[in-house]
Amino acid sequence: MARNPTATKEKLLDAFDTLLDEHGTAGATLDAVAAKAGVSKGGLLYHFGSKAELIKGSLERLDQLVDEDIEEMKAAGERLHYYYLETSAEVGTPLDRSLIAAGCLALENEDAKAALRNTREAWFNVLNDHLGDADLAMTIQLIGDGMYFNQNFGLSQDEALDHVKRVLTRLGL
């Protein structure tokens, strides 16, 4: 038994999220998760008694990471919308990996779809509260979505964020 159960759980969730990204839900079996995490299947089942519990743990971690991201957004003060756009193009972060995993799960799992809807809604609400304009908040969010999509599929342009910032400056943001 691991001496640090929290670290083992995180290791298992990291393995699960990575396998979802690399192989989809079919490749993220309990055996594969245990092997990737370097934990026995019994150790995995001690922490997550089923694949459903592993999915639940992954989605709970997404919620936690989104909450942390929202706090960082708020800490950016007047630059909140810039923070959102700048971090939209980040890949390889724990939040990015968690979002990708939830996206893979959402193809077959209603809880994952709900988690992604809640994530988008939470980000929108923070942007809307900050900007005081729902249309502008949605526009910023959609620009961030496009940047995230392009970055994750290797389509991003180095100057994309600079272009967006210049337009926002012209709009007085």
Coordinates of N, CA and C in Angstrom, one line a residue:
M1 N 0.8 -1.2 0.0 CA 0.0 0.0 0.0 C 0.9 1.2 0.0
A2 N 0.5 2.2 -0.8 CA 1.3 3.4 -0.9 C 1.3 4.2 0.4
R3 N 2.4 4.9 0.7 CA 2.4 5.7 1.9 C 1.7 7.0 1.8
N4 N 1.5 7.4 0.5 CA 0.8 8.7 0.3 C -0.4 8.4 -0.6
P5 N -1.6 8.1 -0.1 CA -2.7 7.8 -0.9 C -3.1 8.9 -1.9
T6 N -2.9 10.1 -1.5 CA -3.3 11.2 -2.4 C -2.4 11.2 -3.6
A7 N -1.1 11.0 -3.4 CA -0.1 10.9 -4.5 C -0.5 9.8 -5.5
T8 N -0.8 8.6 -4.9 CA -1.2 7.5 -5.7 C -2.5 7.7 -6.5
K9 N -3.4 8.4 -5.9 CA -4.7 8.7 -6.6 C -4.4 9.6 -7.8
E10 N -3.5 10.6 -7.5 CA -3.2 11.6 -8.6 C -2.4 10.9 -9.7
K11 N -1.5 10.0 -9.3 CA -0.8 9.2 -10.3 C -1.7 8.3 -11.2
L12 N -2.7 7.7 -10.6 CA -3.7 7.0 -11.3 C -4.6 7.8 -12.2
L13 N -5.0 9.0 -11.7 CA -5.8 9.9 -12.5 C -4.9 10.4 -13.7
D14 N -3.6 10.7 -13.4 CA -2.8 11.2 -14.5 C -2.7 10.1 -15.6
A15 N -2.5 8.8 -15.2 CA -2.4 7.7 -16.1 C -3.7 7.6 -16.9
F16 N -4.8 7.7 -16.2 CA -6.2 7.6 -16.9 C -6.3 8.7 -17.9
D17 N -6.1 9.9 -17.5 CA -6.2 11.0 -18.4 C -5.3 10.9 -19.7
T18 N -4.1 10.4 -19.4 CA -3.1 10.3 -20.5 C -3.6 9.2 -21.5
L19 N -4.1 8.1 -20.9 CA -4.6 7.0 -21.8 C -5.8 7.4 -22.6
L20 N -6.7 8.2 -22.0 CA -7.8 8.7 -22.7 C -7.4 9.5 -23.9
D21 N -6.4 10.4 -23.7 CA -5.9 11.2 -24.7 C -5.2 10.4 -25.8
E22 N -4.4 9.4 -25.4 CA -3.6 8.6 -26.4 C -4.4 7.5 -27.1
H23 N -5.4 6.9 -26.4 CA -6.1 5.7 -26.9 C -7.6 5.8 -26.8
G24 N -8.2 6.9 -26.3 CA -9.6 6.9 -26.2 C -10.1 6.1 -25.0
T25 N -11.4 6.0 -24.9 CA -12.0 5.3 -23.8 C -11.7 3.8 -23.8
A26 N -11.7 3.2 -25.0 CA -11.4 1.8 -25.2 C -10.0 1.4 -24.7
G27 N -9.1 2.3 -24.8 CA -7.7 2.0 -24.4 C -7.4 2.4 -22.9
A28 N -8.4 3.0 -22.3 CA -8.2 3.4 -20.9 C -8.8 2.4 -19.9
T29 N -8.4 1.1 -20.1 CA -8.9 0.1 -19.2 C -8.3 0.1 -17.8
L30 N -8.9 -0.5 -16.9 CA -8.3 -0.6 -15.6 C -6.9 -1.2 -15.6
D31 N -6.7 -2.2 -16.3 CA -5.4 -2.9 -16.4 C -4.4 -1.9 -17.0
A32 N -4.8 -1.2 -18.0 CA -3.9 -0.2 -18.7 C -3.5 0.9 -17.7
V33 N -4.5 1.4 -17.0 CA -4.3 2.5 -16.1 C -3.3 2.1 -15.0
A34 N -3.6 0.9 -14.4 CA -2.7 0.4 -13.4 C -1.3 0.3 -13.9
A35 N -1.1 -0.3 -15.1 CA 0.2 -0.5 -15.6 C 0.9 0.8 -15.9
K36 N 0.2 1.8 -16.5 CA 0.8 3.1 -16.8 C 1.2 3.8 -15.5
A37 N 0.4 3.7 -14.5 CA 0.7 4.4 -13.2 C 1.7 3.6 -12.4
G38 N 2.1 2.4 -12.8 CA 3.0 1.6 -12.0 C 2.4 1.1 -10.7
V39 N 1.1 0.8 -10.7 CA 0.4 0.4 -9.5 C -0.2 -0.9 -9.8
S40 N -0.4 -1.8 -8.9 CA -1.1 -3.0 -9.1 C -2.5 -2.8 -9.4
K41 N -3.2 -3.7 -10.0 CA -4.6 -3.5 -10.3 C -5.4 -3.5 -8.9
G42 N -4.9 -4.2 -8.0 CA -5.5 -4.2 -6.6 C -5.3 -2.8 -6.0
G43 N -4.2 -2.2 -6.2 CA -3.9 -0.8 -5.7 C -4.9 0.2 -6.4
L44 N -5.1 0.0 -7.7 CA -6.0 0.9 -8.4 C -7.4 0.7 -7.8
L45 N -7.8 -0.5 -7.6 CA -9.2 -0.8 -7.1 C -9.4 -0.4 -5.7
Y46 N -8.3 -0.3 -4.9 CA -8.4 0.2 -3.6 C -8.8 1.7 -3.6
H47 N -8.2 2.4 -4.5 CA -8.5 3.9 -4.7 C -9.7 4.2 -5.5
F48 N -9.9 3.4 -6.5 CA -11.1 3.6 -7.4 C -11.6 2.2 -7.7
G49 N -12.8 1.9 -7.1 CA -13.3 0.6 -7.1 C -13.9 0.1 -8.5
S50 N -13.9 1.0 -9.4 CA -14.5 0.7 -10.7 C -14.0 1.8 -11.7
K51 N -14.3 1.5 -13.0 CA -14.0 2.5 -14.0 C -14.9 3.7 -13.8
A52 N -16.1 3.5 -13.4 CA -17.0 4.6 -13.1 C -16.5 5.5 -12.0
E53 N -15.9 4.9 -11.0 CA -15.3 5.8 -9.9 C -14.0 6.5 -10.4
L54 N -13.3 5.9 -11.3 CA -12.1 6.5 -11.9 C -12.6 7.7 -12.8
I55 N -13.7 7.6 -13.5 CA -14.2 8.7 -14.3 C -14.7 9.8 -13.4
K56 N -15.4 9.4 -12.3 CA -15.8 10.4 -11.4 C -14.7 11.2 -10.8
G57 N -13.6 10.5 -10.4 CA -12.4 11.1 -9.9 C -11.8 12.1 -10.9
S58 N -11.7 11.7 -12.2 CA -11.2 12.5 -13.2 C -12.0 13.8 -13.4
L59 N -13.3 13.7 -13.3 CA -14.2 14.8 -13.5 C -14.2 15.7 -12.3
E60 N -14.0 15.1 -11.1 CA -13.9 16.0 -9.9 C -12.6 16.7 -9.9
R61 N -11.5 16.1 -10.4 CA -10.3 16.8 -10.5 C -10.4 18.0 -11.5
L62 N -11.1 17.8 -12.7 CA -11.4 18.9 -13.6 C -12.0 20.0 -12.9
D63 N -13.1 19.7 -12.1 CA -13.8 20.8 -11.4 C -12.8 21.6 -10.5
Q64 N -11.9 20.9 -9.8 CA -11.0 21.5 -8.9 C -10.0 22.4 -9.7
L65 N -9.5 21.9 -10.8 CA -8.6 22.6 -11.6 C -9.2 23.9 -12.2
V66 N -10.5 23.7 -12.6 CA -11.2 24.9 -13.1 C -11.4 25.9 -12.0
D67 N -11.8 25.5 -10.8 CA -11.9 26.4 -9.7 C -10.6 27.2 -9.4
E68 N -9.5 26.5 -9.5 CA -8.2 27.1 -9.3 C -7.9 28.1 -10.4
D69 N -8.2 27.7 -11.6 CA -8.0 28.6 -12.8 C -8.8 29.9 -12.6
I70 N -10.1 29.7 -12.2 CA -10.9 30.9 -12.0 C -10.4 31.8 -11.0
E71 N -9.8 31.3 -9.9 CA -9.2 32.1 -8.9 C -8.0 32.9 -9.5
E72 N -7.2 32.2 -10.3 CA -6.1 32.9 -11.0 C -6.6 33.9 -11.9
M73 N -7.7 33.6 -12.6 CA -8.3 34.7 -13.5 C -8.6 35.9 -12.7
K74 N -9.3 35.7 -11.6 CA -9.7 36.8 -10.8 C -8.6 37.6 -10.3
A75 N -7.5 36.9 -9.9 CA -6.3 37.6 -9.4 C -5.6 38.4 -10.5
A76 N -5.9 38.2 -11.7 CA -5.4 39.0 -12.8 C -6.0 40.4 -12.9
G77 N -7.0 40.6 -12.1 CA -7.6 42.0 -12.0 C -8.1 42.5 -13.4
E78 N -7.7 43.7 -13.7 CA -8.1 44.3 -15.0 C -7.6 43.5 -16.2
R79 N -6.7 42.7 -16.1 CA -6.2 41.9 -17.2 C -6.8 40.5 -17.3
L80 N -7.9 40.3 -16.6 CA -8.6 39.0 -16.5 C -8.9 38.4 -17.9
H81 N -9.4 39.2 -18.8 CA -9.7 38.7 -20.1 C -8.4 38.3 -20.9
Y82 N -7.4 39.1 -20.7 CA -6.1 38.7 -21.3 C -5.5 37.4 -20.7
Y83 N -5.7 37.3 -19.4 CA -5.2 36.0 -18.7 C -6.0 34.9 -19.4
Y84 N -7.3 35.0 -19.6 CA -8.1 33.9 -20.2 C -7.6 33.6 -21.5
L85 N -7.3 34.6 -22.4 CA -6.8 34.3 -23.7 C -5.4 33.8 -23.7
E86 N -4.6 34.3 -22.9 CA -3.2 33.8 -22.9 C -3.1 32.4 -22.4
T87 N -3.9 32.0 -21.5 CA -3.9 30.6 -21.0 C -4.7 29.7 -21.9
S88 N -5.5 30.2 -22.7 CA -6.3 29.3 -23.6 C -5.4 28.5 -24.6
A89 N -4.3 29.0 -24.9 CA -3.4 28.4 -25.8 C -2.3 27.5 -25.2
E90 N -2.4 27.3 -23.9 CA -1.5 26.5 -23.2 C -1.8 25.0 -23.3
V91 N -0.8 24.2 -23.6 CA -1.0 22.8 -23.7 C -0.1 22.1 -22.8
G92 N -0.5 20.9 -22.4 CA 0.4 20.1 -21.5 C 0.2 20.4 -20.0
T93 N -0.6 21.3 -19.7 CA -0.8 21.7 -18.3 C -1.8 20.6 -17.7
P94 N -1.8 20.5 -16.4 CA -2.8 19.6 -15.8 C -4.2 19.9 -16.2
L95 N -4.6 21.2 -16.3 CA -5.9 21.6 -16.7 C -6.2 21.2 -18.2
D96 N -5.2 21.4 -19.0 CA -5.3 21.0 -20.4 C -5.5 19.5 -20.5
R97 N -4.7 18.7 -19.8 CA -4.9 17.2 -19.9 C -6.2 16.8 -19.3
S98 N -6.7 17.5 -18.3 CA -8.0 17.1 -17.7 C -9.1 17.5 -18.7
L99 N -9.0 18.6 -19.4 CA -10.0 19.0 -20.4 C -10.1 18.0 -21.5
I100 N -8.9 17.6 -22.0 CA -8.9 16.6 -23.1 C -9.5 15.3 -22.6
A101 N -9.2 14.8 -21.4 CA -9.8 13.6 -20.9 C -11.3 13.7 -20.8
A102 N -11.8 14.8 -20.3 CA -13.2 15.0 -20.2 C -13.8 15.0 -21.6
G103 N -13.1 15.6 -22.6 CA -13.6 15.6 -24.0 C -13.7 14.3 -24.5
C104 N -12.8 13.4 -24.3 CA -12.8 12.0 -24.7 C -14.0 11.3 -24.0
L105 N -14.1 11.5 -22.7 CA -15.2 10.9 -22.0 C -16.6 11.3 -22.5
A106 N -16.7 12.6 -22.8 CA -18.0 13.2 -23.2 C -18.6 12.6 -24.4
L107 N -17.8 11.9 -25.2 CA -18.3 11.2 -26.4 C -19.3 10.1 -26.0
E108 N -19.1 9.6 -24.7 CA -20.0 8.5 -24.3 C -20.6 8.7 -22.9
N109 N -20.3 9.8 -22.2 CA -20.6 9.9 -20.8 C -21.3 11.3 -20.6
E110 N -22.5 11.2 -20.1 CA -23.3 12.5 -19.9 C -22.7 13.3 -18.7
D111 N -22.1 12.7 -17.7 CA -21.5 13.4 -16.6 C -20.3 14.2 -17.2
A112 N -19.6 13.7 -18.1 CA -18.5 14.4 -18.7 C -19.0 15.6 -19.5
K113 N -20.0 15.4 -20.2 CA -20.6 16.5 -21.0 C -21.0 17.6 -20.1
A114 N -21.7 17.2 -19.0 CA -22.1 18.2 -18.0 C -20.9 18.9 -17.4
A115 N -19.9 18.2 -17.1 CA -18.7 18.9 -16.5 C -18.1 19.9 -17.5
L116 N -18.1 19.6 -18.8 CA -17.5 20.5 -19.7 C -18.5 21.7 -19.9
R117 N -19.8 21.5 -19.8 CA -20.7 22.6 -19.9 C -20.5 23.5 -18.7
N118 N -20.4 22.9 -17.5 CA -20.2 23.7 -16.3 C -18.9 24.5 -16.3
T119 N -17.9 23.9 -16.9 CA -16.6 24.6 -17.1 C -16.8 25.8 -17.9
R120 N -17.4 25.6 -19.1 CA -17.6 26.8 -20.0 C -18.4 27.9 -19.3
E121 N -19.5 27.4 -18.6 CA -20.4 28.4 -18.0 C -19.6 29.1 -16.9
A122 N -18.8 28.5 -16.1 CA -18.0 29.1 -15.1 C -17.1 30.2 -15.7
W123 N -16.4 29.8 -16.7 CA -15.5 30.8 -17.4 C -16.2 31.9 -17.9
F124 N -17.4 31.6 -18.6 CA -18.2 32.7 -19.1 C -18.6 33.7 -18.0
N125 N -19.1 33.1 -16.9 CA -19.6 34.0 -15.9 C -18.5 34.9 -15.3
V126 N -17.3 34.4 -15.2 CA -16.2 35.3 -14.7 C -15.9 36.3 -15.7
L127 N -15.8 35.9 -17.0 CA -15.6 36.9 -18.1 C -16.7 38.0 -18.1
N128 N -18.0 37.5 -18.0 CA -19.1 38.4 -18.1 C -19.1 39.4 -16.9
D129 N -18.9 38.9 -15.7 CA -18.8 39.7 -14.5 C -17.7 40.8 -14.7
H130 N -16.6 40.4 -15.2 CA -15.5 41.3 -15.4 C -15.7 42.3 -16.5
L131 N -16.3 41.9 -17.6 CA -16.5 42.8 -18.7 C -17.8 43.6 -18.7
G132 N -18.8 43.0 -18.0 CA -20.1 43.6 -17.9 C -20.8 43.6 -19.2
D133 N -20.5 42.7 -20.1 CA -21.2 42.7 -21.4 C -21.2 41.2 -21.9
A134 N -22.3 40.6 -21.9 CA -22.4 39.1 -22.2 C -21.9 38.9 -23.6
D135 N -22.2 39.7 -24.6 CA -21.8 39.5 -26.0 C -20.3 39.5 -26.1
L136 N -19.7 40.5 -25.4 CA -18.2 40.6 -25.4 C -17.6 39.4 -24.7
A137 N -18.2 39.0 -23.6 CA -17.7 37.9 -22.8 C -17.7 36.6 -23.7
M138 N -18.8 36.4 -24.4 CA -18.9 35.2 -25.3 C -17.9 35.3 -26.4
T139 N -17.7 36.5 -27.0 CA -16.8 36.7 -28.0 C -15.4 36.3 -27.6
I140 N -15.0 36.8 -26.4 CA -13.7 36.5 -25.8 C -13.6 35.0 -25.6
Q141 N -14.6 34.4 -25.1 CA -14.6 32.9 -24.8 C -14.4 32.1 -26.1
L142 N -15.1 32.5 -27.2 CA -15.0 31.9 -28.4 C -13.7 32.0 -29.1
I143 N -13.1 33.2 -28.9 CA -11.7 33.4 -29.4 C -10.8 32.5 -28.7
G144 N -10.9 32.4 -27.3 CA -10.1 31.4 -26.5 C -10.3 30.0 -27.0
D145 N -11.6 29.6 -27.3 CA -11.8 28.3 -27.8 C -11.0 28.0 -29.1
G146 N -11.1 29.0 -30.0 CA -10.4 28.8 -31.3 C -8.9 28.7 -31.0
M147 N -8.3 29.5 -30.1 CA -6.9 29.4 -29.9 C -6.6 28.0 -29.3
Y148 N -7.4 27.6 -28.4 CA -7.2 26.3 -27.7 C -7.2 25.1 -28.8
F149 N -8.2 25.2 -29.6 CA -8.4 24.2 -30.7 C -7.1 24.2 -31.6
N150 N -6.7 25.4 -32.0 CA -5.6 25.5 -32.9 C -4.3 25.0 -32.3
Q151 N -4.1 25.3 -31.0 CA -2.9 24.9 -30.3 C -2.9 23.4 -30.1
N152 N -4.0 22.8 -29.8 CA -4.0 21.3 -29.5 C -3.9 20.5 -30.8
F153 N -4.2 21.1 -32.0 CA -4.1 20.4 -33.2 C -2.9 20.9 -34.0
G154 N -2.0 21.6 -33.4 CA -0.8 22.1 -34.1 C -1.1 23.1 -35.2
L155 N -2.2 23.8 -35.1 CA -2.6 24.7 -36.2 C -2.3 26.2 -35.8
S156 N -1.8 26.4 -34.6 CA -1.7 27.8 -34.1 C -0.7 28.6 -34.9
Q157 N -0.9 29.9 -34.9 CA 0.0 30.8 -35.5 C 0.7 31.6 -34.4
D158 N 1.9 31.8 -34.5 CA 2.7 32.4 -33.5 C 2.2 33.8 -33.1
E159 N 1.6 34.5 -34.0 CA 1.2 35.9 -33.7 C -0.3 36.0 -33.4
A160 N -1.0 34.9 -33.3 CA -2.5 34.9 -33.2 C -2.8 35.8 -32.0
L161 N -2.2 35.5 -30.8 CA -2.5 36.3 -29.6 C -2.2 37.8 -29.8
D162 N -1.2 38.1 -30.5 CA -0.8 39.5 -30.7 C -1.9 40.1 -31.5
H163 N -2.4 39.5 -32.5 CA -3.5 40.0 -33.3 C -4.7 40.3 -32.5
V164 N -5.1 39.3 -31.7 CA -6.2 39.5 -30.8 C -6.0 40.6 -29.8
K165 N -4.9 40.8 -29.3 CA -4.6 41.8 -28.3 C -4.7 43.2 -29.0
R166 N -4.2 43.3 -30.2 CA -4.3 44.6 -31.0 C -5.8 45.0 -31.2
V167 N -6.6 44.0 -31.6 CA -8.0 44.3 -31.8 C -8.7 44.7 -30.4
L168 N -8.4 44.0 -29.4 CA -8.9 44.4 -28.1 C -8.5 45.8 -27.6
T169 N -7.3 46.1 -27.9 CA -6.8 47.4 -27.6 C -7.6 48.5 -28.4
R170 N -7.8 48.2 -29.7 CA -8.6 49.1 -30.5 C -10.1 49.3 -29.9
L171 N -10.5 48.2 -29.3 CA -11.9 48.2 -28.7 C -11.9 48.9 -27.3
G172 N -10.7 49.3 -26.8 CA -10.6 49.9 -25.5 C -10.5 48.9 -24.4
L173 N -10.1 47.7 -24.7 CA -10.0 46.7 -23.6 C -8.5 46.5 -23.4

